[in-house]
Amino acid sequence: MNVPLWAWLAVLAVIVLMLAVDLFAHRRAHVIGVREAALWSGIWVAFGVGFGALVWQIYGAEFGQQYFAGYLIEKSLAVDNVFIWAIIFTYFAVPREYQHRVLFFGVLGALIFRGIFIAAGSAIIASAGWVLYIFAAFLLLTGYRMIRHRNDHLDPEKSRVLKLFRRRVPMTDDFHGQRFLIRKSGAMLATPLLAVLVLIEVTDIIFAVDSIPAIFAVTDEVFLVFTANAFAILGLRAMYFLLADLIHRFIYLKIGLALVLIWVGIKMLLKIDIYYIPTPASLAVIATILGVSIGASLWATRGQSRKTPAAPAHSPFGTASPEEIAALEPLWRKRPDTKASSSA
């Protein structure tokens, strides 16, 4: 697959433009409802599917199917990530109007880190093909552990990342609007919103360790690996606001995701020395597993309405009053005029 430099630059430009549009559309803090989330989800999915159709048309069916297989894997694994976000936001009692800002920078960081992981993974595979055995074994083990611990959930209170952050970084006990940093009594302090952002970034890095090897099982093309990741990740914010109140209904999704990881692990293992499973067959298996797990979940929980995740008995953080926010010192102090001071 010969991808010219201008195509890479064009894709990056589109991603930056989409992020800018999203940031401008949500420049004011507000609660994002289901209708708005559904509209944005449709927009992001349309971009992802449209790009896949473009790849199909320019490079042929094989590469088009590889892109869609990777996109489907990343999109489905992202749903589990969304549920983790819901738990984190609920534990920290983050006001819903501030959640989009956290997710925007979280997704921006995810794009950067995944780009680094993809470049590193591609270089490692190119120089040491035997690493595919390690990737395959890791996917099989991850799938098995996901099934075994399917009822376990993240407990932010026990997070080592959070404990380390609070120990190393001076932090306030109150949210101060959408601010990540504030200056108070001359000292710069982090707000709980920055702690939430750090925790979300770390969880995404952990998820990337699973998803990047998984997508390399369906395509060796770095361009397809990156674009499938990027277009799947760009829609995560809207997906969160659409699905966060429905996590209790996807009771079999984790099993489905585990089976997908096991399947792509087997595919990668066979691909090395034995047999290359055609992309259409692999795509059909992935779509069937996900479709059955989601359909079975919704059928088993039919009649249940939206429900926010259970919040802790006592919120760990408070919210600063408008008067306290107005009294904050400027975050960045002006440098003294060196010319004026020297002449004096």
CSV table of C-alpha atoms in Angstrom, one decimal:
chain,number,residue,atom,x,y,z
A,1,MET,CA,0.0,0.0,0.0
A,2,ASN,CA,1.8,3.1,-1.2
A,3,VAL,CA,0.6,6.2,0.7
A,4,PRO,CA,2.2,9.5,-0.4
A,5,LEU,CA,3.3,12.1,2.1
A,6,TRP,CA,0.5,14.5,1.1
A,7,ALA,CA,-2.1,11.9,2.0
A,8,TRP,CA,-0.7,11.6,5.5
A,9,LEU,CA,-0.6,15.4,5.8
A,10,ALA,CA,-4.2,15.6,4.5
A,11,VAL,CA,-5.4,13.1,7.1
A,12,LEU,CA,-3.7,15.0,9.9
A,13,ALA,CA,-5.1,18.3,8.6
A,14,VAL,CA,-8.7,16.8,8.6
A,15,ILE,CA,-8.2,15.5,12.2
A,16,VAL,CA,-6.9,18.9,13.4
A,17,LEU,CA,-9.9,20.6,11.7
A,18,MET,CA,-12.4,18.2,13.2
A,19,LEU,CA,-10.9,18.8,16.7
A,20,ALA,CA,-11.1,22.5,16.1
A,21,VAL,CA,-14.7,22.4,15.0
A,22,ASP,CA,-15.6,20.2,18.0
A,23,LEU,CA,-13.8,22.6,20.4
A,24,PHE,CA,-15.5,25.6,18.9
A,25,ALA,CA,-18.9,23.9,19.1
A,26,HIS,CA,-18.4,23.2,22.8
A,27,ARG,CA,-16.5,26.3,23.8
A,28,ARG,CA,-19.1,27.1,26.4
A,29,ALA,CA,-19.6,24.6,29.3
A,30,HIS,CA,-23.0,23.0,29.0
A,31,VAL,CA,-24.7,19.7,29.7
A,32,ILE,CA,-24.7,17.5,26.6
A,33,GLY,CA,-27.9,15.7,26.2
A,34,VAL,CA,-28.7,12.5,24.4
A,35,ARG,CA,-30.0,14.2,21.2
A,36,GLU,CA,-26.9,16.3,20.8
A,37,ALA,CA,-24.6,13.3,21.6
A,38,ALA,CA,-26.5,11.1,19.1
A,39,LEU,CA,-26.1,13.9,16.4
A,40,TRP,CA,-22.3,14.2,17.0
A,41,SER,CA,-22.0,10.4,17.2
A,42,GLY,CA,-23.6,10.1,13.8
A,43,ILE,CA,-21.2,12.8,12.4
A,44,TRP,CA,-18.1,11.0,13.7
A,45,VAL,CA,-19.2,7.6,12.5
A,46,ALA,CA,-20.0,9.1,9.1
A,47,PHE,CA,-16.5,10.5,8.9
A,48,GLY,CA,-15.0,7.1,9.8
A,49,VAL,CA,-17.1,5.1,7.4
A,50,GLY,CA,-16.7,7.7,4.7
A,51,PHE,CA,-12.9,7.5,5.0
A,52,GLY,CA,-13.1,3.7,4.8
A,53,ALA,CA,-15.2,3.9,1.6
A,54,LEU,CA,-12.5,6.3,0.2
A,55,VAL,CA,-9.8,3.8,1.0
A,56,TRP,CA,-11.8,1.0,-0.6
A,57,GLN,CA,-12.3,3.0,-3.7
A,58,ILE,CA,-8.7,4.1,-4.1
A,59,TYR,CA,-6.8,1.1,-2.8
A,60,GLY,CA,-9.2,-1.7,-3.4
A,61,ALA,CA,-11.5,-4.1,-1.4
A,62,GLU,CA,-8.7,-5.8,0.5
A,63,PHE,CA,-7.3,-2.7,2.1
A,64,GLY,CA,-10.8,-1.3,2.5
A,65,GLN,CA,-11.9,-4.4,4.5
A,66,GLN,CA,-8.7,-4.2,6.6
A,67,TYR,CA,-9.5,-0.6,7.5
A,68,PHE,CA,-13.1,-1.5,8.5
A,69,ALA,CA,-12.0,-4.5,10.5
A,70,GLY,CA,-9.5,-2.3,12.4
A,71,TYR,CA,-12.1,0.4,12.8
A,72,LEU,CA,-14.7,-2.0,14.2
A,73,ILE,CA,-12.1,-3.5,16.7
A,74,GLU,CA,-11.1,0.0,17.9
A,75,LYS,CA,-14.7,1.3,18.1
A,76,SER,CA,-15.9,-1.8,20.1
A,77,LEU,CA,-12.9,-1.7,22.5
A,78,ALA,CA,-13.6,2.0,23.0
A,79,VAL,CA,-17.0,1.2,24.4
A,80,ASP,CA,-15.4,-0.5,27.4
A,81,ASN,CA,-13.2,2.6,27.7
A,82,VAL,CA,-16.4,4.8,27.8
A,83,PHE,CA,-17.7,2.8,30.7
A,84,ILE,CA,-14.5,3.3,32.6
A,85,TRP,CA,-14.9,7.1,32.0
A,86,ALA,CA,-18.4,6.9,33.4
A,87,ILE,CA,-17.1,5.3,36.6
A,88,ILE,CA,-14.3,7.9,37.0
A,89,PHE,CA,-16.6,10.9,36.4
A,90,THR,CA,-19.1,9.5,38.9
A,91,TYR,CA,-16.5,8.8,41.6
A,92,PHE,CA,-15.1,12.4,41.3
A,93,ALA,CA,-18.6,13.8,40.9
A,94,VAL,CA,-17.5,15.9,37.9
A,95,PRO,CA,-20.3,18.2,36.9
A,96,ARG,CA,-21.6,17.1,33.5
A,97,GLU,CA,-21.0,20.5,31.9
A,98,TYR,CA,-17.3,20.1,32.5
A,99,GLN,CA,-16.9,16.6,31.3
A,100,HIS,CA,-16.6,17.4,27.6
A,101,ARG,CA,-13.5,19.6,28.3
A,102,VAL,CA,-11.8,16.8,30.1
A,103,LEU,CA,-12.6,14.3,27.3
A,104,PHE,CA,-11.5,16.7,24.6
A,105,PHE,CA,-8.0,16.9,26.0
A,106,GLY,CA,-8.2,13.2,26.9
A,107,VAL,CA,-8.9,12.3,23.3
A,108,LEU,CA,-6.2,14.7,22.1
A,109,GLY,CA,-3.7,12.9,24.4
A,110,ALA,CA,-4.9,9.5,23.2
A,111,LEU,CA,-4.3,10.4,19.6
A,112,ILE,CA,-0.7,11.5,20.4
A,113,PHE,CA,0.1,8.4,22.6
A,114,ARG,CA,-1.4,6.0,20.1
A,115,GLY,CA,0.5,7.5,17.3
A,116,ILE,CA,3.7,6.9,19.2
A,117,PHE,CA,2.6,3.3,20.1
A,118,ILE,CA,1.7,2.6,16.4
A,119,ALA,CA,5.0,3.9,15.2
A,120,ALA,CA,6.9,1.9,17.8
A,121,GLY,CA,4.9,-1.3,17.1
A,122,SER,CA,5.4,-1.0,13.4
A,123,ALA,CA,9.2,-0.5,13.8
A,124,ILE,CA,9.5,-3.5,16.2
A,125,ILE,CA,7.5,-5.8,13.9
A,126,ALA,CA,9.6,-4.7,10.9
A,127,SER,CA,12.9,-5.4,12.7
A,128,ALA,CA,11.8,-8.5,14.8
A,129,GLY,CA,9.0,-10.5,13.3
A,130,TRP,CA,9.0,-12.9,16.2
A,131,VAL,CA,7.4,-10.2,18.3
A,132,LEU,CA,4.1,-11.2,16.7
A,133,TYR,CA,4.2,-14.4,18.8
A,134,ILE,CA,4.3,-12.2,21.9
A,135,PHE,CA,1.5,-10.0,20.6
A,136,ALA,CA,-0.7,-13.0,19.8
A,137,ALA,CA,0.0,-14.6,23.2
A,138,PHE,CA,-0.7,-11.3,24.9
A,139,LEU,CA,-4.1,-11.0,23.1
A,140,LEU,CA,-5.1,-14.5,24.1
A,141,LEU,CA,-4.1,-13.9,27.7
A,142,THR,CA,-5.9,-10.6,27.8
A,143,GLY,CA,-9.1,-12.1,26.4
A,144,TYR,CA,-9.0,-14.9,28.9
A,145,ARG,CA,-8.4,-12.5,31.8
A,146,MET,CA,-11.2,-10.3,30.6
A,147,ILE,CA,-13.7,-13.2,30.7
A,148,ARG,CA,-12.5,-14.3,34.1
A,149,HIS,CA,-12.7,-10.8,35.6
A,150,ARG,CA,-15.7,-9.6,33.6
A,151,ASN,CA,-17.5,-8.5,36.7
A,152,ASP,CA,-14.6,-6.5,38.1
A,153,HIS,CA,-14.7,-2.7,37.8
A,154,LEU,CA,-12.2,0.1,38.3
A,155,ASP,CA,-12.2,1.5,41.8
A,156,PRO,CA,-10.8,5.1,41.4
A,157,GLU,CA,-10.3,5.3,45.2
A,158,LYS,CA,-7.7,2.5,45.1
A,159,SER,CA,-6.0,3.9,42.0
A,160,ARG,CA,-2.2,4.1,42.4
A,161,VAL,CA,-2.1,6.8,39.8
A,162,LEU,CA,-4.5,9.0,41.8
A,163,LYS,CA,-2.6,8.4,45.0
A,164,LEU,CA,0.7,9.3,43.3
A,165,PHE,CA,-0.8,12.4,41.8
A,166,ARG,CA,-2.2,13.7,45.1
A,167,ARG,CA,1.1,13.0,46.8
A,168,ARG,CA,3.2,14.7,44.2
A,169,VAL,CA,1.0,17.5,42.9
A,170,PRO,CA,-0.4,20.3,45.2
A,171,MET,CA,-4.2,20.2,44.6
A,172,THR,CA,-7.3,21.9,45.7
A,173,ASP,CA,-10.3,20.2,47.2
A,174,ASP,CA,-12.8,22.0,45.0
A,175,PHE,CA,-13.6,22.2,41.3
A,176,HIS,CA,-13.1,25.7,39.9
A,177,GLY,CA,-15.2,25.8,36.8
A,178,GLN,CA,-13.4,24.2,33.8
A,179,ARG,CA,-9.9,25.1,35.1
A,180,PHE,CA,-7.2,22.5,35.4
A,181,LEU,CA,-4.9,24.8,37.2
A,182,ILE,CA,-5.4,27.8,39.5
A,183,ARG,CA,-3.2,30.3,41.4
A,184,LYS,CA,-4.1,30.8,45.0
A,185,SER,CA,-2.0,32.7,47.6
A,186,GLY,CA,0.8,32.9,45.2
A,187,ALA,CA,1.0,29.1,44.7
A,188,MET,CA,-0.1,27.3,41.5
A,189,LEU,CA,-2.4,24.4,42.3
A,190,ALA,CA,-4.1,21.6,40.3
A,191,THR,CA,-7.8,21.2,40.5
A,192,PRO,CA,-9.6,17.8,40.7
A,193,LEU,CA,-10.4,18.2,37.0
A,194,LEU,CA,-6.6,17.8,36.2
A,195,ALA,CA,-6.5,14.6,38.4
A,196,VAL,CA,-9.5,13.3,36.4
A,197,LEU,CA,-7.7,14.1,33.1
A,198,VAL,CA,-4.5,12.3,34.2
A,199,LEU,CA,-6.5,9.2,35.3
A,200,ILE,CA,-8.4,9.1,32.0
A,201,GLU,CA,-5.1,9.4,30.0
A,202,VAL,CA,-3.5,6.6,32.0
A,203,THR,CA,-6.5,4.3,31.5
A,204,ASP,CA,-6.5,5.0,27.8
A,205,ILE,CA,-2.8,4.1,27.6
A,206,ILE,CA,-3.6,0.8,29.3
A,207,PHE,CA,-6.4,0.2,26.8
A,208,ALA,CA,-4.0,1.0,23.9
A,209,VAL,CA,-1.7,-1.8,25.0
A,210,ASP,CA,-4.6,-4.2,24.2
A,211,SER,CA,-6.0,-2.5,21.1
A,212,ILE,CA,-2.8,-1.7,19.2
A,213,PRO,CA,-1.7,-5.4,19.0
A,214,ALA,CA,-5.3,-6.3,18.1
A,215,ILE,CA,-5.4,-4.0,15.1
A,216,PHE,CA,-2.0,-5.2,13.9
A,217,ALA,CA,-3.6,-8.7,13.7
A,218,VAL,CA,-5.9,-7.5,10.9
A,219,THR,CA,-3.6,-5.2,8.9
A,220,ASP,CA,0.1,-4.5,8.6
A,221,GLU,CA,-0.4,-1.1,7.0
A,222,VAL,CA,0.6,1.6,9.4
A,223,PHE,CA,-1.6,4.1,7.5
A,224,LEU,CA,-4.7,2.0,8.1
A,225,VAL,CA,-3.7,1.2,11.7
A,226,PHE,CA,-3.4,4.9,12.5
A,227,THR,CA,-6.5,6.2,10.6
A,228,ALA,CA,-8.7,3.4,12.0
A,229,ASN,CA,-7.5,4.4,15.5
A,230,ALA,CA,-7.9,8.1,14.9
A,231,PHE,CA,-11.4,8.0,13.5
A,232,ALA,CA,-12.6,5.6,16.1
A,233,ILE,CA,-11.2,7.7,19.0
A,234,LEU,CA,-12.5,11.0,17.6
A,235,GLY,CA,-16.1,9.9,18.3
A,236,LEU,CA,-15.5,8.7,21.8
A,237,ARG,CA,-16.7,11.9,23.5
A,238,ALA,CA,-20.0,11.8,21.8
A,239,MET,CA,-20.3,8.1,22.4
A,240,TYR,CA,-19.7,8.6,26.1
A,241,PHE,CA,-22.6,11.1,26.5
A,242,LEU,CA,-24.8,8.7,24.4
A,243,LEU,CA,-24.0,5.5,26.3
A,244,ALA,CA,-22.8,6.5,29.8
A,245,ASP,CA,-26.3,6.1,31.3
A,246,LEU,CA,-26.7,2.7,29.6
A,247,ILE,CA,-23.7,0.8,30.9
A,248,HIS,CA,-25.9,-1.4,33.1
A,249,ARG,CA,-27.5,-2.8,30.0
A,250,PHE,CA,-24.4,-4.1,28.2
A,251,ILE,CA,-24.0,-7.1,30.4
A,252,TYR,CA,-22.5,-9.4,27.8
A,253,LEU,CA,-20.4,-6.9,26.0
A,254,LYS,CA,-17.2,-7.6,28.0
A,255,ILE,CA,-17.5,-11.3,27.0
A,256,GLY,CA,-17.9,-10.2,23.4
A,257,LEU,CA,-14.8,-8.0,23.5
A,258,ALA,CA,-12.8,-10.8,25.1
A,259,LEU,CA,-13.8,-13.2,22.3
A,260,VAL,CA,-12.8,-10.6,19.7
A,261,LEU,CA,-9.3,-10.3,21.3
A,262,ILE,CA,-9.1,-14.1,21.4
A,263,TRP,CA,-10.1,-14.3,17.8
A,264,VAL,CA,-7.6,-11.8,16.5
A,265,GLY,CA,-4.9,-13.4,18.7
A,266,ILE,CA,-5.7,-16.8,17.0
A,267,LYS,CA,-5.7,-15.0,13.6
A,268,MET,CA,-2.3,-13.4,14.3
A,269,LEU,CA,-0.9,-16.8,15.5
A,270,LEU,CA,-2.1,-18.6,12.3
A,271,LYS,CA,-1.0,-15.7,10.1
A,272,ILE,CA,2.7,-16.0,11.1
A,273,ASP,CA,3.5,-19.5,9.7
A,274,ILE,CA,0.3,-21.5,9.1
A,275,TYR,CA,-2.6,-19.8,7.4
A,276,TYR,CA,-3.8,-16.3,6.5
A,277,ILE,CA,-7.5,-16.0,7.3
A,278,PRO,CA,-9.1,-13.8,4.6
A,279,THR,CA,-10.0,-10.3,5.8
A,280,PRO,CA,-13.7,-10.7,4.8
A,281,ALA,CA,-14.0,-13.8,7.0
A,282,SER,CA,-12.2,-12.1,9.9
A,283,LEU,CA,-14.4,-9.0,9.6
A,284,ALA,CA,-17.6,-11.2,9.5
A,285,VAL,CA,-16.5,-13.0,12.7
A,286,ILE,CA,-15.7,-9.8,14.5
A,287,ALA,CA,-19.0,-8.2,13.5
A,288,THR,CA,-21.0,-11.4,14.5
A,289,ILE,CA,-19.4,-11.6,17.9
A,290,LEU,CA,-20.1,-8.0,18.7
A,291,GLY,CA,-23.6,-8.0,17.2
A,292,VAL,CA,-24.6,-11.1,19.2
A,293,SER,CA,-23.1,-9.8,22.5
A,294,ILE,CA,-24.8,-6.4,22.1
A,295,GLY,CA,-28.1,-7.9,20.9
A,296,ALA,CA,-28.1,-10.4,23.7
A,297,SER,CA,-27.3,-7.7,26.3
A,298,LEU,CA,-30.1,-5.4,25.1
A,299,TRP,CA,-32.6,-8.3,25.0
A,300,ALA,CA,-31.7,-9.5,28.5
A,301,THR,CA,-32.1,-6.0,29.9
A,302,ARG,CA,-35.1,-4.9,27.9
A,303,GLY,CA,-37.5,-2.6,29.7
A,304,GLN,CA,-34.7,-1.0,31.7
A,305,SER,CA,-34.3,2.7,31.4
A,306,ARG,CA,-31.3,5.0,31.5
A,307,LYS,CA,-29.5,5.0,34.9
A,308,THR,CA,-26.4,6.9,36.0
A,309,PRO,CA,-23.7,4.8,37.7
A,310,ALA,CA,-23.8,4.6,41.5
A,311,ALA,CA,-22.1,7.5,43.1
A,312,PRO,CA,-20.1,7.3,46.3
A,313,ALA,CA,-21.8,8.1,49.6
A,314,HIS,CA,-19.7,11.2,50.0
A,315,SER,CA,-18.3,13.2,47.2
A,316,PRO,CA,-14.5,13.5,47.5
A,317,PHE,CA,-14.4,17.0,46.1
A,318,GLY,CA,-16.6,20.1,46.3
A,319,THR,CA,-17.3,23.0,44.0
A,320,ALA,CA,-16.0,26.5,44.4
A,321,SER,CA,-18.5,29.3,44.6
A,322,PRO,CA,-18.6,32.0,41.9
A,323,GLU,CA,-17.2,34.5,44.4
A,324,GLU,CA,-14.2,32.2,45.1
A,325,ILE,CA,-13.6,31.7,41.4
A,326,ALA,CA,-13.7,35.5,40.8
A,327,ALA,CA,-11.2,36.1,43.6
A,328,LEU,CA,-8.6,33.8,42.0
A,329,GLU,CA,-5.2,35.3,41.1
A,330,PRO,CA,-4.2,35.4,37.4
A,331,LEU,CA,-2.7,32.0,36.5
A,332,TRP,CA,0.2,33.4,34.6
A,333,ARG,CA,2.0,36.3,36.1
A,334,LYS,CA,3.3,39.1,33.9
A,335,ARG,CA,7.0,39.3,33.7
A,336,PRO,CA,8.5,42.5,35.0
A,337,ASP,CA,9.6,45.0,32.4
A,338,THR,CA,13.4,44.5,32.4
A,339,LYS,CA,14.1,47.8,30.6
A,340,ALA,CA,12.0,49.8,33.0
A,341,SER,CA,13.6,48.2,36.0
A,342,SER,CA,17.1,48.7,34.7
A,343,SER,CA,16.6,52.4,33.9
A,344,ALA,CA,15.2,52.9,37.3
